[in-house]
Amino acid sequence: MQVLEDLEAKGLAELAQATDEALLRLWHGNWLGRTGHVPAALKRVAEIPPQERKAYGQTANRVKETLTGAYEKALEREREAVLDRELQAPPLDPTLPGRNAPRGGLHPSTQTLRRILRVFGDLGYQAYRSREVEDDETNFGLLNMPPHHPARDMWDTFHTTTPGLLLRTHTSPGQIHVMRERAPAPIRVVLPGMCHRYEQITARSEIMFHQVEGLCVGEGITLADLKGTLEVFIRRMFGDSRQMRIRSSYFPFTEPSIEVDMDCMLCGGAGCAVCKHSGWVEILGAGMVHPTVLRNGGYDPARFSGFAFGMGPERITMLLSGIDDIRYFWGNDLRFLGQF
Ligand code: DAH
């Protein structure tokens, strides 16, 4: 009997030491769990002389009930204390607006580039990446502009310290690389990429900008194919109701050369600042690949013909979104970029 009384006192004393829910549960395991002190004491009833068994059993059961009751009360008290502490802490105001996680996005030029590539992808064109650091021969010479050719003045060039090595001024040298890789197979590719020109930076011209070059080479390709292709491109890019017009132009690597205008989508052709009150905006240069360029690419101009075109995604984005200054593109101003 004394052992049981001591057990009860010890259990209650230890319970008083358990200061949080985890310690309470630990206590419960030690005392009331399957292998705990109290079940062990209950089992010992078998060792008690028969005439004392009843009293021992009753006392042992009372100890069990006392400890169980004390445990449940202690647990309840602990939970209320935790709740009280939470209620007394500074209040959580669930009506406060949340903090937005800033989300990145594609640069407007990239978005336009991807749209352009999608249209030509649907027309069966492959995308081809050409180098940004070019040699003089490919950027100019093989495109029918030998050294000292006056047309080189059309592109002010960043030269590197290595003689003959420069930053490409346009994506047209990519035509040479593709042709030399594929000749004599037919070609339908677009070549997107960055170009550089040693120019004064103004609202209308940057020293770095993207271009997308297009090249189609095969047997029997005509100017009508070029016109039809560009018509599809313009309608897919700018809307079904767009009108286009073709003007005669000059590029050393095409013959004949053309420039393509589209009716101004901002004023619908009535005339505004963007179209300089002409009702038309220029969107690309193009032409039939010059026989010399075909030959430089490994194609016999007696058998093969082709067309090429080049356009500027920044310029196209400016037209699509009414942007009046090309310097925004590399200004890294999130107030501008965030609008796309
Ligand atoms: N490379 C020319 C430029 O940067 C654009 C161009 C014109 C590309 C006519 C072409 C073309 O492929 O046929 O001004």
Coordinates of C-alpha atoms and ligand atoms in Angstrom, one line a residue:
M1 CA 0.0 0.0 0.0
Q2 CA 2.8 2.3 0.9
V3 CA 4.5 1.6 -2.4
L4 CA 1.3 2.6 -4.2
E5 CA 0.9 5.8 -2.2
D6 CA 4.6 6.7 -3.0
L7 CA 4.0 6.0 -6.6
E8 CA 1.0 8.3 -6.7
A9 CA 2.9 11.1 -5.0
K10 CA 5.9 10.7 -7.3
G11 CA 3.7 10.7 -10.4
L12 CA 1.9 13.9 -9.4
A13 CA 5.3 15.6 -8.5
E14 CA 6.7 14.7 -11.9
L15 CA 3.5 15.8 -13.7
A16 CA 3.9 19.2 -12.1
Q17 CA 7.3 19.5 -13.8
A18 CA 5.9 19.0 -17.3
T19 CA 5.7 22.6 -18.6
D20 CA 4.4 22.1 -22.1
E21 CA 2.4 19.7 -24.2
A22 CA 5.3 17.7 -25.4
L23 CA 6.6 17.1 -21.9
L24 CA 3.1 16.2 -20.7
R25 CA 2.8 13.5 -23.4
L26 CA 6.2 12.2 -22.5
W27 CA 5.0 11.9 -18.9
H28 CA 1.9 10.1 -20.0
G29 CA 3.9 7.5 -21.8
N30 CA 6.1 6.9 -18.8
W31 CA 3.3 6.6 -16.3
L32 CA 0.1 5.6 -18.0
G33 CA 1.4 4.1 -21.3
R34 CA 1.3 0.4 -21.9
T35 CA 4.7 -0.2 -20.3
G36 CA 4.4 2.7 -17.8
H37 CA 4.7 2.6 -14.0
V38 CA 1.0 2.4 -13.3
P39 CA 0.1 -0.6 -15.5
A40 CA 3.2 -2.3 -14.0
A41 CA 1.9 -1.7 -10.5
L42 CA -1.5 -3.1 -11.6
K43 CA 0.2 -6.3 -12.9
R44 CA 1.9 -6.9 -9.6
V45 CA -1.4 -7.7 -8.0
A46 CA -0.6 -11.4 -8.9
E47 CA 2.3 -11.2 -6.4
I48 CA 0.1 -10.0 -3.5
P49 CA -1.2 -12.5 -0.9
P50 CA -4.9 -13.4 -1.8
Q51 CA -6.4 -11.8 1.3
E52 CA -4.8 -8.4 0.4
R53 CA -5.4 -8.5 -3.3
K54 CA -8.8 -6.8 -3.3
A55 CA -7.5 -3.8 -1.3
Y56 CA -4.4 -3.6 -3.4
G57 CA -6.4 -3.7 -6.6
Q58 CA -8.7 -1.0 -5.4
T59 CA -5.9 1.3 -4.4
A60 CA -4.0 0.7 -7.6
N61 CA -7.0 1.5 -9.6
R62 CA -7.6 4.7 -7.6
V63 CA -4.0 5.7 -8.2
K64 CA -4.5 5.2 -11.9
E65 CA -7.7 7.3 -11.9
T66 CA -6.1 10.1 -9.9
L67 CA -3.1 10.3 -12.2
T68 CA -5.3 10.0 -15.3
G69 CA -7.5 12.8 -14.1
A70 CA -4.5 15.0 -13.1
Y71 CA -3.0 14.4 -16.5
E72 CA -6.1 15.4 -18.4
K73 CA -6.5 18.5 -16.3
A74 CA -2.9 19.5 -16.8
L75 CA -3.2 19.0 -20.6
E76 CA -6.4 21.1 -20.7
R77 CA -4.7 23.8 -18.6
E78 CA -1.7 23.9 -20.9
R79 CA -3.8 24.2 -24.0
E80 CA -5.7 27.1 -22.5
A81 CA -2.5 28.8 -21.5
V82 CA -1.2 28.5 -25.1
L83 CA -4.5 30.0 -26.4
D84 CA -4.3 32.8 -23.9
R85 CA -0.7 33.6 -25.0
E86 CA -1.9 33.7 -28.7
L87 CA -4.8 36.0 -27.9
Q88 CA -2.6 38.4 -26.0
A89 CA 0.0 38.6 -28.8
P90 CA -0.3 41.5 -31.2
P91 CA -3.4 40.8 -33.3
L92 CA -3.2 39.3 -36.7
D93 CA -5.2 41.5 -39.1
P94 CA -6.3 39.2 -42.0
T95 CA -7.7 42.2 -43.8
L96 CA -4.3 43.8 -44.5
P97 CA -3.5 43.6 -48.2
G98 CA -0.9 40.9 -49.1
R99 CA 2.5 41.6 -50.4
N100 CA 2.8 41.0 -54.1
A101 CA 5.6 38.7 -55.2
P102 CA 7.1 40.6 -58.1
R103 CA 6.9 38.5 -61.2
G104 CA 9.3 38.7 -64.1
G105 CA 8.3 38.8 -67.7
L106 CA 9.7 38.6 -71.2
H107 CA 11.2 41.8 -72.6
P108 CA 9.0 43.5 -75.2
S109 CA 11.6 42.8 -77.9
T110 CA 11.6 39.1 -77.0
Q111 CA 7.8 39.0 -77.1
T112 CA 7.8 40.5 -80.6
L113 CA 10.7 38.3 -81.8
R114 CA 8.7 35.2 -80.7
R115 CA 5.6 36.4 -82.5
I116 CA 7.6 37.0 -85.7
L117 CA 9.2 33.6 -85.4
R118 CA 5.8 31.9 -84.8
V119 CA 4.4 33.4 -88.0
F120 CA 7.3 32.2 -90.1
G121 CA 7.4 28.9 -88.2
D122 CA 3.8 28.3 -89.4
L123 CA 5.0 29.0 -92.9
G124 CA 7.6 26.3 -92.7
Y125 CA 10.6 28.4 -91.8
Q126 CA 13.3 27.2 -89.5
A127 CA 15.1 29.6 -87.1
Y128 CA 18.9 29.8 -87.5
R129 CA 21.2 31.6 -85.1
S130 CA 24.2 33.2 -86.7
R131 CA 27.2 34.8 -85.0
E132 CA 27.1 38.4 -83.6
V133 CA 30.9 38.9 -84.1
E134 CA 31.4 38.7 -87.8
D135 CA 34.3 39.1 -90.2
D136 CA 34.3 42.0 -92.7
E137 CA 34.2 39.6 -95.6
T138 CA 30.9 38.0 -94.5
N139 CA 29.2 41.2 -93.2
F140 CA 30.1 43.1 -96.4
G141 CA 32.3 41.4 -99.1
L142 CA 30.3 38.3 -99.7
L143 CA 27.1 40.4 -99.7
N144 CA 28.3 42.1 -102.8
M145 CA 30.1 45.0 -101.1
P146 CA 33.8 44.7 -101.8
P147 CA 36.2 46.9 -99.8
H148 CA 35.7 50.6 -100.7
H149 CA 32.2 49.9 -102.1
P150 CA 30.3 53.1 -101.4
A151 CA 27.3 51.1 -100.1
R152 CA 29.3 50.2 -97.0
D153 CA 28.5 53.8 -95.8
M154 CA 25.0 52.6 -95.2
W155 CA 26.2 50.8 -92.1
D156 CA 28.5 52.6 -89.6
T157 CA 30.5 49.8 -88.0
F158 CA 32.0 48.9 -84.7
H159 CA 35.3 47.3 -85.5
T160 CA 37.2 45.2 -83.0
T161 CA 40.9 45.5 -82.3
T162 CA 41.4 42.4 -84.4
P163 CA 41.7 43.5 -88.0
G164 CA 38.8 42.3 -90.1
L165 CA 36.6 41.4 -87.1
L166 CA 33.6 43.5 -86.4
L167 CA 30.2 43.5 -84.7
R168 CA 27.6 42.6 -87.4
T169 CA 25.7 45.6 -88.6
H170 CA 22.8 43.5 -89.8
T171 CA 21.7 39.9 -89.8
S172 CA 22.2 39.6 -93.6
P173 CA 25.7 37.9 -93.2
G174 CA 23.8 35.0 -91.7
Q175 CA 22.5 34.3 -95.2
I176 CA 26.0 33.4 -96.3
H177 CA 26.5 31.0 -93.4
V178 CA 23.1 29.2 -94.0
M179 CA 23.7 28.9 -97.7
R180 CA 27.2 27.5 -97.4
E181 CA 25.8 25.0 -94.8
R182 CA 22.8 23.9 -96.9
A183 CA 23.8 24.2 -100.6
P184 CA 22.4 22.9 -102.9
A185 CA 19.3 22.1 -100.8
P186 CA 16.3 24.6 -100.8
I187 CA 16.3 26.9 -97.8
R188 CA 13.6 28.6 -95.8
V189 CA 15.0 30.2 -92.6
V190 CA 14.6 33.2 -90.4
L191 CA 17.7 34.5 -88.6
P192 CA 17.0 36.5 -85.4
G193 CA 19.7 38.3 -83.5
M194 CA 21.4 41.4 -82.2
C195 CA 23.1 43.9 -84.4
H196 CA 25.3 46.9 -83.7
R197 CA 25.9 50.2 -85.4
Y198 CA 28.3 53.0 -84.5
E199 CA 25.6 55.7 -84.6
Q200 CA 24.4 58.6 -82.6
I201 CA 21.7 57.3 -80.2
T202 CA 18.4 59.2 -80.8
A203 CA 14.8 58.5 -80.3
R204 CA 14.8 56.7 -83.6
S205 CA 18.2 54.9 -83.7
E206 CA 20.1 52.8 -81.2
I207 CA 23.6 51.4 -81.4
M208 CA 22.2 47.9 -80.6
F209 CA 19.0 46.5 -81.9
H210 CA 17.5 43.2 -83.1
Q211 CA 16.9 42.2 -86.6
V212 CA 15.0 39.2 -88.1
E213 CA 16.4 38.2 -91.4
G214 CA 14.5 35.9 -93.7
L215 CA 15.9 33.8 -96.6
C216 CA 14.1 31.5 -99.1
V217 CA 16.2 29.9 -101.8
G218 CA 15.0 27.3 -104.3
E219 CA 14.2 26.7 -107.9
G220 CA 11.6 29.1 -109.5
I221 CA 11.3 31.4 -106.5
T222 CA 9.9 34.8 -107.7
L223 CA 9.1 38.3 -106.5
A224 CA 5.5 37.2 -106.3
D225 CA 6.5 34.6 -103.7
L226 CA 8.2 37.3 -101.7
K227 CA 5.1 39.6 -101.9
G228 CA 2.7 36.8 -100.9
T229 CA 4.9 35.8 -98.0
L230 CA 5.2 39.3 -96.7
E231 CA 1.4 39.9 -97.1
V232 CA 0.7 36.8 -94.9
F233 CA 3.2 38.0 -92.4
I234 CA 1.8 41.6 -92.2
R235 CA -1.8 40.4 -91.8
R236 CA -0.8 37.8 -89.1
M237 CA 1.3 40.3 -87.3
F238 CA -0.8 43.5 -87.5
G239 CA -4.3 42.4 -88.4
D240 CA -6.3 41.2 -91.4
S241 CA -7.3 44.6 -92.6
R242 CA -3.7 45.9 -93.1
Q243 CA -2.7 47.2 -96.5
M244 CA 0.8 47.0 -97.8
R245 CA 2.7 48.7 -100.5
I246 CA 6.0 48.1 -102.1
R247 CA 8.5 50.7 -103.1
S248 CA 11.6 50.3 -105.2
S249 CA 14.8 50.6 -103.2
Y250 CA 18.5 49.7 -103.2
F251 CA 20.5 47.1 -101.3
P252 CA 23.8 45.7 -102.6
F253 CA 22.8 42.1 -101.8
T254 CA 19.4 42.1 -103.6
E255 CA 18.3 42.8 -107.2
P256 CA 15.7 44.1 -107.4
S257 CA 15.4 45.6 -104.0
I258 CA 12.3 46.8 -102.3
E259 CA 11.0 48.5 -99.2
V260 CA 7.7 47.5 -97.8
D261 CA 5.3 49.9 -96.1
M262 CA 2.1 49.2 -94.3
D263 CA -0.8 51.6 -93.7
C264 CA -0.4 53.3 -90.4
M265 CA -2.3 51.3 -87.8
L266 CA -2.4 54.2 -85.3
C267 CA -4.3 56.6 -87.6
G268 CA -5.7 54.1 -90.1
G269 CA -3.9 56.0 -92.9
A270 CA -5.3 59.4 -92.1
G271 CA -1.9 60.7 -91.1
C272 CA -0.3 61.2 -87.6
A273 CA 3.0 61.8 -85.9
V274 CA 4.1 58.2 -86.1
C275 CA 3.7 58.0 -89.9
K276 CA 4.8 61.6 -90.3
H277 CA 1.4 62.4 -91.8
S278 CA 2.0 60.1 -94.8
G279 CA -0.5 57.4 -93.7
W280 CA 2.3 54.8 -94.3
V281 CA 5.0 53.3 -92.1
E282 CA 8.0 51.4 -93.4
I283 CA 8.4 48.0 -91.9
L284 CA 11.1 46.1 -93.7
G285 CA 13.6 45.9 -96.5
A286 CA 13.7 43.0 -99.0
G287 CA 14.5 41.8 -102.4
M288 CA 15.5 39.0 -104.7
V289 CA 18.9 37.6 -103.6
H290 CA 21.6 39.0 -105.9
P291 CA 23.1 36.4 -108.2
T292 CA 26.6 37.2 -106.8
V293 CA 25.3 36.5 -103.3
L294 CA 23.8 33.2 -104.4
R295 CA 27.0 32.2 -106.0
N296 CA 29.0 33.2 -102.8
G297 CA 26.6 31.0 -100.9
G298 CA 27.3 28.0 -103.2
Y299 CA 24.1 28.2 -105.4
D300 CA 24.2 28.4 -109.2
P301 CA 22.1 31.5 -110.0
A302 CA 21.2 30.0 -113.4
R303 CA 19.3 27.3 -111.6
F304 CA 18.4 28.8 -108.2
S305 CA 16.7 32.0 -107.1
G306 CA 15.6 33.3 -103.8
F307 CA 14.3 36.2 -101.8
A308 CA 15.4 37.8 -98.5
F309 CA 14.1 40.3 -96.1
G310 CA 15.2 42.1 -93.0
M311 CA 13.1 43.8 -90.3
G312 CA 13.6 45.3 -86.8
P313 CA 11.5 43.9 -83.9
E314 CA 12.0 47.1 -81.9
R315 CA 10.6 49.1 -84.7
I316 CA 7.7 46.7 -85.0
T317 CA 7.1 46.8 -81.3
M318 CA 7.1 50.6 -81.4
L319 CA 4.4 50.5 -84.1
L320 CA 2.3 47.8 -82.3
S321 CA 2.4 49.6 -79.0
G322 CA 2.7 53.3 -79.9
I323 CA 6.2 53.7 -78.4
D324 CA 7.8 57.0 -79.5
D325 CA 11.4 56.5 -78.4
I326 CA 13.6 53.5 -79.1
R327 CA 15.8 54.3 -76.1
Y328 CA 13.2 52.8 -73.8
F329 CA 14.2 49.3 -74.9
W330 CA 17.6 49.2 -73.3
G331 CA 16.9 51.8 -70.6
N332 CA 16.0 49.1 -68.1
D333 CA 13.2 51.2 -66.6
L334 CA 10.7 48.8 -65.0
R335 CA 8.0 51.4 -65.4
F336 CA 8.4 50.9 -69.1
L337 CA 9.1 47.1 -69.1
G338 CA 6.3 46.4 -66.6
Q339 CA 3.7 47.5 -69.2
F340 CA 4.4 44.4 -71.3
Ligands
DAH1 N1 20.3 44.2 -94.0 C1 19.5 45.3 -94.3 C2 19.7 46.4 -93.3 O1 20.2 46.1 -92.2 C3 18.0 44.9 -94.3 C4 17.7 44.1 -95.5 C5 17.3 44.6 -96.7 C6 17.8 42.7 -95.4 C7 17.0 43.8 -97.8 C8 17.5 41.9 -96.5 C9 17.1 42.5 -97.7 O2 17.6 40.6 -96.4 O3 16.8 41.7 -98.7 O4 19.4 47.5 -93.5

